Amino acid sequence: MLDPALLRNRLDEVAERLASRGFEFPRARFEQLEAQRKALQSDTQALQAQRNARSRAIGQAKAAGQDTAPLMAEIAGLGERLQASEAALAELQQQLHDLAANLPNLPDQGVPEGRSEADNAEIKRWGEPRSFDFRARDHVELGERNGWLDGDTAARMSGARFTVLRGGLARLHRALAQFMLDLHTGEHGYLECNVPVLVHGHSLYGTGQLPKFEEDLFAIEGEERRYLIPTSEVPLTNIVRERIVEAGELPLRMSAHSMCFRSEAGSYGRDTRGMIRQHQFEKVELVSIVGGQDSAAELERMTGCAETVLEKLGLPYRRMLLCTGDMGFAAARTYDLEVWLPSQQTWREISSCSNCGDFQARRLQARWRNPDTGKPELVHTLNGSGVAVGRALVAVMENGQNADGTITIPEVLRPYMGGLALLS
RNA sequence: GGAAGCGUGGCCGAGUGGUUGAAGGCACCGGUCUUGAAAACCGGCAAGGGGCAACCCUUCGUGAGUUCGAAUCUCACCGCUUCCGCCA
């Protein structure tokens, strides 16, 4: 949610910055609603003030033992007028709120303008894509040869975009998640969390997936509707929902390994082969809650933590600064990490780290107490993948493959594989 | 699933339908005192919204209702606690 004061006072700037990310602000409608709201609100409050004053007078008269009948007669009809006014105001405010809830965050200064991923800026590159002296196989081919990776069996029980993993590959997948979580909690200062994967709609509203992107989610109907989380950013960030955090608790850094569920509506035909795009996948997530003055530096730090994962695994990657048109709804600034996939001869997203500023915090009413002022202020929230486990598995397989179809296990994972160095 | 109880500010906790946005305490901030600190004492201290401002409005789990007036009365819902049943 954008700062409502910004909408009222600096509409030109807001509209312009939203336009830079390809969002057309419904300006005429907003201005009309806002003008009506202003008039109706002051009318309503005048009526409320009148009612309060009269009721107080009746109370005083009664206490003094005077006759209250004339005062009562004076406010006859006030109640109905007030009720009508309040109802109309509530309706208007609902419309304004609905409009505001669908506005994406403003891009930070310094985010390159652009319409699609083609306009993203490459910030850095690490590692050297390996050159093969044999035909490099893709992860599906590598996996199916040994029955490690089985999409057909998964399709029979669950449909498309699911996978069954077996044996050493299943273990390697688990090893990756363990390694990442250990790294972030042991060396990067994140608090290990285990969180619900089923959440209420209001939690998804808080992080910005609702109301606009309901079709991307799996919903569970029961006595109460719940949703499967698309990322543990949702539960981790909702930990501070409607809380006032003490300054000494910040920065609050949390990490979780969880299942993630996405309907992938609208991506028919894309990445249908293998494990790149699944309805159900695992991810180690990083979330930071900080004071507003620290969020820019925290984004750099967080992105560095995600990069460390890839570096320790020996996976070549590049860091991209997303352009205005390619950022997510809640993000003000986003870095994507893209890992090299030999089979596709291209870079594929494996992590996305975003600074959401106070956008989510305003929806969540998540605040901290600023010791300088003694007043509560909205926190800034950041989230990043540290990193996607399924895609990391794909990258390890493809980059670590040998001519005979075996896979060399990165050294940092061997302790999690019982010392095994080669998957064969 | 059955029974009982409870939801009040950052926290704890009072609150007979009428200047109660809410006593008291803790925490926090400022001051006096002190070599310094602690203690003691004095003062301040909820959030959100509207207005240049004076000031006004809203909020006591949520939503409806009764009333001139609701933290207080009624109903429904939600959440929490305890006991019983079931259960990994």
Short mmCIF file of N, CA and C in Angstrom, two decimals, chain A residues 28-149:
data_model
loop_
_atom_site.label_atom_id
_atom_site.label_comp_id
_atom_site.label_asym_id
_atom_site.label_seq_id
_atom_site.Cartn_x
_atom_site.Cartn_y
_atom_site.Cartn_z
N ALA A 28 -8.60 10.00 -12.98
CA ALA A 28 -9.89 10.71 -12.96
C ALA A 28 -10.79 10.11 -11.89
N ARG A 29 -10.83 8.79 -11.86
CA ARG A 29 -11.68 8.11 -10.88
C ARG A 29 -11.22 8.39 -9.45
N PHE A 30 -9.90 8.37 -9.25
CA PHE A 30 -9.38 8.63 -7.92
C PHE A 30 -9.74 10.05 -7.46
N GLU A 31 -9.52 11.00 -8.33
CA GLU A 31 -9.76 12.40 -7.94
C GLU A 31 -11.23 12.65 -7.64
N GLN A 32 -12.09 12.00 -8.39
CA GLN A 32 -13.52 12.16 -8.17
C GLN A 32 -13.91 11.55 -6.82
N LEU A 33 -13.45 10.34 -6.56
CA LEU A 33 -13.76 9.67 -5.29
C LEU A 33 -13.21 10.47 -4.12
N GLU A 34 -12.00 10.98 -4.28
CA GLU A 34 -11.34 11.70 -3.21
C GLU A 34 -12.07 13.00 -2.88
N ALA A 35 -12.54 13.69 -3.90
CA ALA A 35 -13.29 14.93 -3.66
C ALA A 35 -14.59 14.64 -2.93
N GLN A 36 -15.27 13.58 -3.36
CA GLN A 36 -16.51 13.19 -2.69
C GLN A 36 -16.24 12.81 -1.24
N ARG A 37 -15.19 12.07 -1.04
CA ARG A 37 -14.84 11.61 0.30
C ARG A 37 -14.60 12.78 1.24
N LYS A 38 -13.86 13.75 0.75
CA LYS A 38 -13.52 14.90 1.57
C LYS A 38 -14.79 15.60 2.05
N ALA A 39 -15.68 15.88 1.11
CA ALA A 39 -16.92 16.60 1.43
C ALA A 39 -17.76 15.78 2.41
N LEU A 40 -17.92 14.50 2.08
CA LEU A 40 -18.79 13.66 2.89
C LEU A 40 -18.21 13.43 4.27
N GLN A 41 -16.89 13.33 4.34
CA GLN A 41 -16.26 13.10 5.65
C GLN A 41 -16.45 14.29 6.57
N SER A 42 -16.28 15.50 6.05
CA SER A 42 -16.45 16.65 6.95
C SER A 42 -17.91 16.82 7.35
N ASP A 43 -18.85 16.51 6.43
CA ASP A 43 -20.27 16.52 6.80
C ASP A 43 -20.55 15.53 7.93
N THR A 44 -20.05 14.32 7.73
CA THR A 44 -20.32 13.27 8.70
C THR A 44 -19.73 13.62 10.06
N GLN A 45 -18.50 14.14 10.04
CA GLN A 45 -17.87 14.47 11.31
C GLN A 45 -18.56 15.62 12.01
N ALA A 46 -19.11 16.56 11.22
CA ALA A 46 -19.88 17.66 11.83
C ALA A 46 -21.11 17.11 12.53
N LEU A 47 -21.78 16.16 11.88
CA LEU A 47 -22.96 15.54 12.49
C LEU A 47 -22.58 14.78 13.76
N GLN A 48 -21.46 14.07 13.70
CA GLN A 48 -21.01 13.32 14.87
C GLN A 48 -20.68 14.25 16.02
N ALA A 49 -20.03 15.36 15.69
CA ALA A 49 -19.68 16.34 16.73
C ALA A 49 -20.94 16.89 17.38
N GLN A 50 -21.96 17.13 16.53
CA GLN A 50 -23.23 17.64 17.03
C GLN A 50 -23.87 16.63 18.00
N ARG A 51 -23.92 15.38 17.57
CA ARG A 51 -24.51 14.34 18.40
C ARG A 51 -23.77 14.22 19.73
N ASN A 52 -22.43 14.22 19.66
CA ASN A 52 -21.64 14.10 20.90
C ASN A 52 -21.93 15.25 21.85
N ALA A 53 -21.97 16.46 21.31
CA ALA A 53 -22.19 17.65 22.15
C ALA A 53 -23.57 17.59 22.81
N ARG A 54 -24.58 17.23 22.02
CA ARG A 54 -25.95 17.18 22.56
C ARG A 54 -26.10 16.09 23.62
N SER A 55 -25.50 14.95 23.33
CA SER A 55 -25.62 13.86 24.29
C SER A 55 -24.94 14.22 25.60
N ARG A 56 -23.84 14.92 25.49
CA ARG A 56 -23.14 15.37 26.69
C ARG A 56 -24.01 16.34 27.47
N ALA A 57 -24.64 17.24 26.74
CA ALA A 57 -25.52 18.23 27.38
C ALA A 57 -26.66 17.54 28.11
N ILE A 58 -27.23 16.50 27.50
CA ILE A 58 -28.32 15.76 28.13
C ILE A 58 -27.82 15.12 29.41
N GLY A 59 -26.65 14.56 29.36
CA GLY A 59 -26.06 13.95 30.54
C GLY A 59 -25.89 14.94 31.67
N GLN A 60 -25.40 16.12 31.31
CA GLN A 60 -25.18 17.15 32.33
C GLN A 60 -26.50 17.64 32.92
N ALA A 61 -27.48 17.84 32.04
CA ALA A 61 -28.80 18.31 32.49
C ALA A 61 -29.40 17.29 33.45
N LYS A 62 -29.26 16.02 33.08
CA LYS A 62 -29.82 14.96 33.90
C LYS A 62 -29.15 14.94 35.27
N ALA A 63 -27.84 15.11 35.27
CA ALA A 63 -27.10 15.12 36.53
C ALA A 63 -27.52 16.28 37.40
N ALA A 64 -27.88 17.39 36.75
CA ALA A 64 -28.29 18.58 37.49
C ALA A 64 -29.77 18.52 37.85
N GLY A 65 -30.47 17.45 37.43
CA GLY A 65 -31.86 17.29 37.76
C GLY A 65 -32.82 18.13 36.93
N GLN A 66 -32.32 18.60 35.76
CA GLN A 66 -33.19 19.41 34.91
C GLN A 66 -33.98 18.53 33.95
N ASP A 67 -34.97 19.16 33.32
CA ASP A 67 -35.81 18.47 32.36
C ASP A 67 -35.04 18.31 31.04
N THR A 68 -34.93 17.08 30.53
CA THR A 68 -34.14 16.84 29.33
C THR A 68 -35.00 16.79 28.06
N ALA A 69 -36.28 16.88 28.22
CA ALA A 69 -37.18 16.72 27.06
C ALA A 69 -36.89 17.72 25.93
N PRO A 70 -36.68 19.01 26.24
CA PRO A 70 -36.42 19.95 25.16
C PRO A 70 -35.13 19.61 24.40
N LEU A 71 -34.11 19.18 25.12
CA LEU A 71 -32.85 18.80 24.47
C LEU A 71 -33.04 17.58 23.57
N MET A 72 -33.82 16.63 24.09
CA MET A 72 -34.10 15.41 23.31
C MET A 72 -34.80 15.78 22.01
N ALA A 73 -35.76 16.69 22.11
CA ALA A 73 -36.53 17.09 20.92
C ALA A 73 -35.61 17.72 19.89
N GLU A 74 -34.61 18.42 20.40
CA GLU A 74 -33.69 19.15 19.52
C GLU A 74 -32.93 18.23 18.57
N ILE A 75 -32.62 17.01 19.02
CA ILE A 75 -31.81 16.15 18.15
C ILE A 75 -32.63 15.08 17.45
N ALA A 76 -33.95 15.25 17.50
CA ALA A 76 -34.78 14.29 16.75
C ALA A 76 -34.37 14.32 15.28
N GLY A 77 -34.20 13.18 14.69
CA GLY A 77 -33.87 13.12 13.26
C GLY A 77 -32.39 13.12 12.98
N LEU A 78 -31.61 13.56 13.96
CA LEU A 78 -30.16 13.61 13.77
C LEU A 78 -29.59 12.22 13.51
N GLY A 79 -30.10 11.27 14.28
CA GLY A 79 -29.60 9.91 14.19
C GLY A 79 -29.71 9.34 12.79
N GLU A 80 -30.85 9.55 12.15
CA GLU A 80 -31.06 8.99 10.81
C GLU A 80 -30.14 9.66 9.79
N ARG A 81 -30.04 10.98 9.89
CA ARG A 81 -29.17 11.69 8.96
C ARG A 81 -27.74 11.20 9.11
N LEU A 82 -27.35 11.04 10.38
CA LEU A 82 -25.99 10.60 10.65
C LEU A 82 -25.73 9.20 10.09
N GLN A 83 -26.70 8.34 10.30
CA GLN A 83 -26.56 6.96 9.83
C GLN A 83 -26.39 6.91 8.32
N ALA A 84 -27.22 7.68 7.62
CA ALA A 84 -27.15 7.71 6.16
C ALA A 84 -25.79 8.24 5.71
N SER A 85 -25.35 9.27 6.37
CA SER A 85 -24.07 9.89 6.03
C SER A 85 -22.91 8.94 6.27
N GLU A 86 -22.96 8.25 7.40
CA GLU A 86 -21.90 7.30 7.73
C GLU A 86 -21.85 6.15 6.74
N ALA A 87 -23.02 5.67 6.33
CA ALA A 87 -23.07 4.55 5.39
C ALA A 87 -22.49 4.96 4.04
N ALA A 88 -22.85 6.16 3.60
CA ALA A 88 -22.34 6.64 2.30
C ALA A 88 -20.83 6.81 2.36
N LEU A 89 -20.34 7.31 3.48
CA LEU A 89 -18.90 7.51 3.65
C LEU A 89 -18.15 6.18 3.64
N ALA A 90 -18.72 5.21 4.34
CA ALA A 90 -18.08 3.90 4.40
C ALA A 90 -17.96 3.30 3.01
N GLU A 91 -19.01 3.46 2.23
CA GLU A 91 -19.03 2.95 0.85
C GLU A 91 -17.92 3.60 0.01
N LEU A 92 -17.80 4.92 0.15
CA LEU A 92 -16.76 5.65 -0.59
C LEU A 92 -15.37 5.22 -0.17
N GLN A 93 -15.21 5.08 1.15
CA GLN A 93 -13.89 4.70 1.65
C GLN A 93 -13.50 3.31 1.19
N GLN A 94 -14.49 2.44 1.09
CA GLN A 94 -14.25 1.09 0.59
C GLN A 94 -13.74 1.15 -0.85
N GLN A 95 -14.37 1.99 -1.64
CA GLN A 95 -13.97 2.11 -3.05
C GLN A 95 -12.55 2.66 -3.16
N LEU A 96 -12.24 3.66 -2.33
CA LEU A 96 -10.90 4.22 -2.35
C LEU A 96 -9.87 3.18 -1.89
N HIS A 97 -10.26 2.41 -0.90
CA HIS A 97 -9.36 1.39 -0.37
C HIS A 97 -9.11 0.32 -1.43
N ASP A 98 -10.16 -0.10 -2.12
CA ASP A 98 -10.01 -1.11 -3.17
C ASP A 98 -9.06 -0.61 -4.26
N LEU A 99 -9.21 0.65 -4.59
CA LEU A 99 -8.34 1.23 -5.60
C LEU A 99 -6.89 1.21 -5.12
N ALA A 100 -6.69 1.65 -3.88
CA ALA A 100 -5.33 1.73 -3.34
C ALA A 100 -4.70 0.35 -3.19
N ALA A 101 -5.51 -0.65 -2.84
CA ALA A 101 -4.99 -2.00 -2.60
C ALA A 101 -4.45 -2.63 -3.88
N ASN A 102 -4.86 -2.10 -5.02
CA ASN A 102 -4.41 -2.65 -6.29
C ASN A 102 -3.28 -1.86 -6.93
N LEU A 103 -2.78 -0.84 -6.23
CA LEU A 103 -1.64 -0.08 -6.75
C LEU A 103 -0.34 -0.77 -6.36
N PRO A 104 0.56 -1.00 -7.31
CA PRO A 104 1.86 -1.58 -6.97
C PRO A 104 2.77 -0.55 -6.30
N ASN A 105 3.87 -1.01 -5.76
CA ASN A 105 4.81 -0.12 -5.10
C ASN A 105 5.50 0.81 -6.11
N LEU A 106 6.00 1.92 -5.61
CA LEU A 106 6.76 2.84 -6.47
C LEU A 106 8.19 2.32 -6.60
N PRO A 107 8.75 2.34 -7.81
CA PRO A 107 10.14 1.92 -7.97
C PRO A 107 11.06 2.91 -7.26
N ASP A 108 12.14 2.39 -6.68
CA ASP A 108 13.15 3.24 -6.06
C ASP A 108 13.82 4.13 -7.10
N GLN A 109 14.38 5.23 -6.61
CA GLN A 109 15.25 6.01 -7.48
C GLN A 109 16.42 5.11 -7.87
N GLY A 110 16.87 5.20 -9.10
CA GLY A 110 18.02 4.41 -9.50
C GLY A 110 17.66 3.09 -10.15
N VAL A 111 16.37 2.74 -10.14
CA VAL A 111 15.94 1.54 -10.84
C VAL A 111 15.80 1.89 -12.32
N PRO A 112 16.45 1.13 -13.22
CA PRO A 112 16.39 1.49 -14.64
C PRO A 112 14.97 1.36 -15.19
N GLU A 113 14.60 2.30 -16.04
CA GLU A 113 13.28 2.23 -16.66
C GLU A 113 13.28 1.19 -17.75
N GLY A 114 12.19 0.47 -17.85
CA GLY A 114 12.12 -0.54 -18.90
C GLY A 114 10.80 -1.27 -18.86
N ARG A 115 10.54 -2.07 -19.88
CA ARG A 115 9.24 -2.72 -20.00
C ARG A 115 9.31 -4.19 -19.70
N SER A 116 10.46 -4.84 -19.94
CA SER A 116 10.53 -6.29 -19.77
C SER A 116 11.92 -6.68 -19.29
N GLU A 117 12.12 -7.97 -19.13
CA GLU A 117 13.41 -8.45 -18.63
C GLU A 117 14.56 -8.08 -19.55
N ALA A 118 14.23 -7.76 -20.80
CA ALA A 118 15.28 -7.35 -21.74
C ALA A 118 15.95 -6.05 -21.29
N ASP A 119 15.26 -5.29 -20.46
CA ASP A 119 15.78 -3.99 -20.01
C ASP A 119 16.46 -4.05 -18.65
N ASN A 120 16.58 -5.25 -18.08
CA ASN A 120 17.27 -5.38 -16.80
C ASN A 120 18.76 -5.11 -16.98
N ALA A 121 19.39 -4.64 -15.89
CA ALA A 121 20.81 -4.27 -15.99
C ALA A 121 21.68 -5.31 -15.30
N GLU A 122 22.69 -5.78 -16.01
CA GLU A 122 23.61 -6.73 -15.39
C GLU A 122 24.58 -5.97 -14.50
N ILE A 123 24.66 -6.39 -13.22
CA ILE A 123 25.47 -5.67 -12.24
C ILE A 123 26.82 -6.33 -12.05
N LYS A 124 26.80 -7.67 -12.02
CA LYS A 124 28.07 -8.38 -11.84
C LYS A 124 27.94 -9.79 -12.37
N ARG A 125 29.07 -10.44 -12.51
CA ARG A 125 29.09 -11.80 -13.01
C ARG A 125 30.12 -12.56 -12.18
N TRP A 126 29.82 -13.78 -11.80
CA TRP A 126 30.75 -14.57 -11.01
C TRP A 126 30.90 -15.95 -11.64
N GLY A 127 32.13 -16.44 -11.72
CA GLY A 127 32.38 -17.79 -12.23
C GLY A 127 32.42 -17.83 -13.74
N GLU A 128 32.93 -18.92 -14.22
CA GLU A 128 33.11 -19.08 -15.67
C GLU A 128 32.24 -20.24 -16.14
N PRO A 129 31.29 -20.00 -17.05
CA PRO A 129 30.52 -21.14 -17.59
C PRO A 129 31.47 -22.19 -18.13
N ARG A 130 31.23 -23.41 -17.74
CA ARG A 130 32.14 -24.49 -18.08
C ARG A 130 31.98 -24.87 -19.56
N SER A 131 33.12 -25.19 -20.20
CA SER A 131 33.02 -25.69 -21.57
C SER A 131 33.15 -27.20 -21.54
N PHE A 132 32.28 -27.88 -22.24
CA PHE A 132 32.25 -29.35 -22.20
C PHE A 132 32.95 -29.93 -23.41
N ASP A 133 33.70 -31.03 -23.20
CA ASP A 133 34.30 -31.71 -24.35
C ASP A 133 33.45 -32.92 -24.73
N PHE A 134 32.19 -32.88 -24.27
CA PHE A 134 31.20 -33.90 -24.68
C PHE A 134 29.85 -33.19 -24.76
N ARG A 135 28.85 -33.88 -25.27
CA ARG A 135 27.54 -33.26 -25.39
C ARG A 135 26.91 -33.14 -23.99
N ALA A 136 26.66 -31.91 -23.55
CA ALA A 136 26.09 -31.70 -22.22
C ALA A 136 24.61 -32.08 -22.23
N ARG A 137 24.21 -32.92 -21.27
CA ARG A 137 22.80 -33.32 -21.18
C ARG A 137 22.04 -32.34 -20.28
N ASP A 138 20.75 -32.29 -20.46
CA ASP A 138 19.98 -31.46 -19.53
C ASP A 138 19.58 -32.29 -18.32
N HIS A 139 19.05 -31.65 -17.30
CA HIS A 139 18.84 -32.34 -16.02
C HIS A 139 17.81 -33.46 -16.13
N VAL A 140 16.89 -33.34 -17.09
CA VAL A 140 15.87 -34.39 -17.25
C VAL A 140 16.53 -35.67 -17.76
N GLU A 141 17.35 -35.48 -18.77
CA GLU A 141 18.04 -36.63 -19.34
C GLU A 141 18.97 -37.27 -18.29
N LEU A 142 19.70 -36.44 -17.58
CA LEU A 142 20.59 -36.95 -16.54
C LEU A 142 19.82 -37.70 -15.46
N GLY A 143 18.67 -37.17 -15.10
CA GLY A 143 17.90 -37.75 -14.01
C GLY A 143 17.17 -39.02 -14.40
N GLU A 144 16.63 -39.05 -15.61
CA GLU A 144 15.81 -40.19 -16.02
C GLU A 144 16.65 -41.45 -16.25
N ARG A 145 17.93 -41.25 -16.65
CA ARG A 145 18.79 -42.40 -16.92
C ARG A 145 18.87 -43.36 -15.72
N ASN A 146 18.80 -42.82 -14.56
CA ASN A 146 18.95 -43.65 -13.36
C ASN A 146 17.67 -43.78 -12.54
N GLY A 147 16.56 -43.28 -13.10
CA GLY A 147 15.30 -43.35 -12.37
C GLY A 147 15.27 -42.40 -11.19
N TRP A 148 16.22 -41.46 -11.17
CA TRP A 148 16.28 -40.49 -10.07
C TRP A 148 15.12 -39.49 -10.15
N LEU A 149 14.85 -39.11 -11.42
CA LEU A 149 13.88 -38.05 -11.64
C LEU A 149 12.79 -38.60 -12.53
#
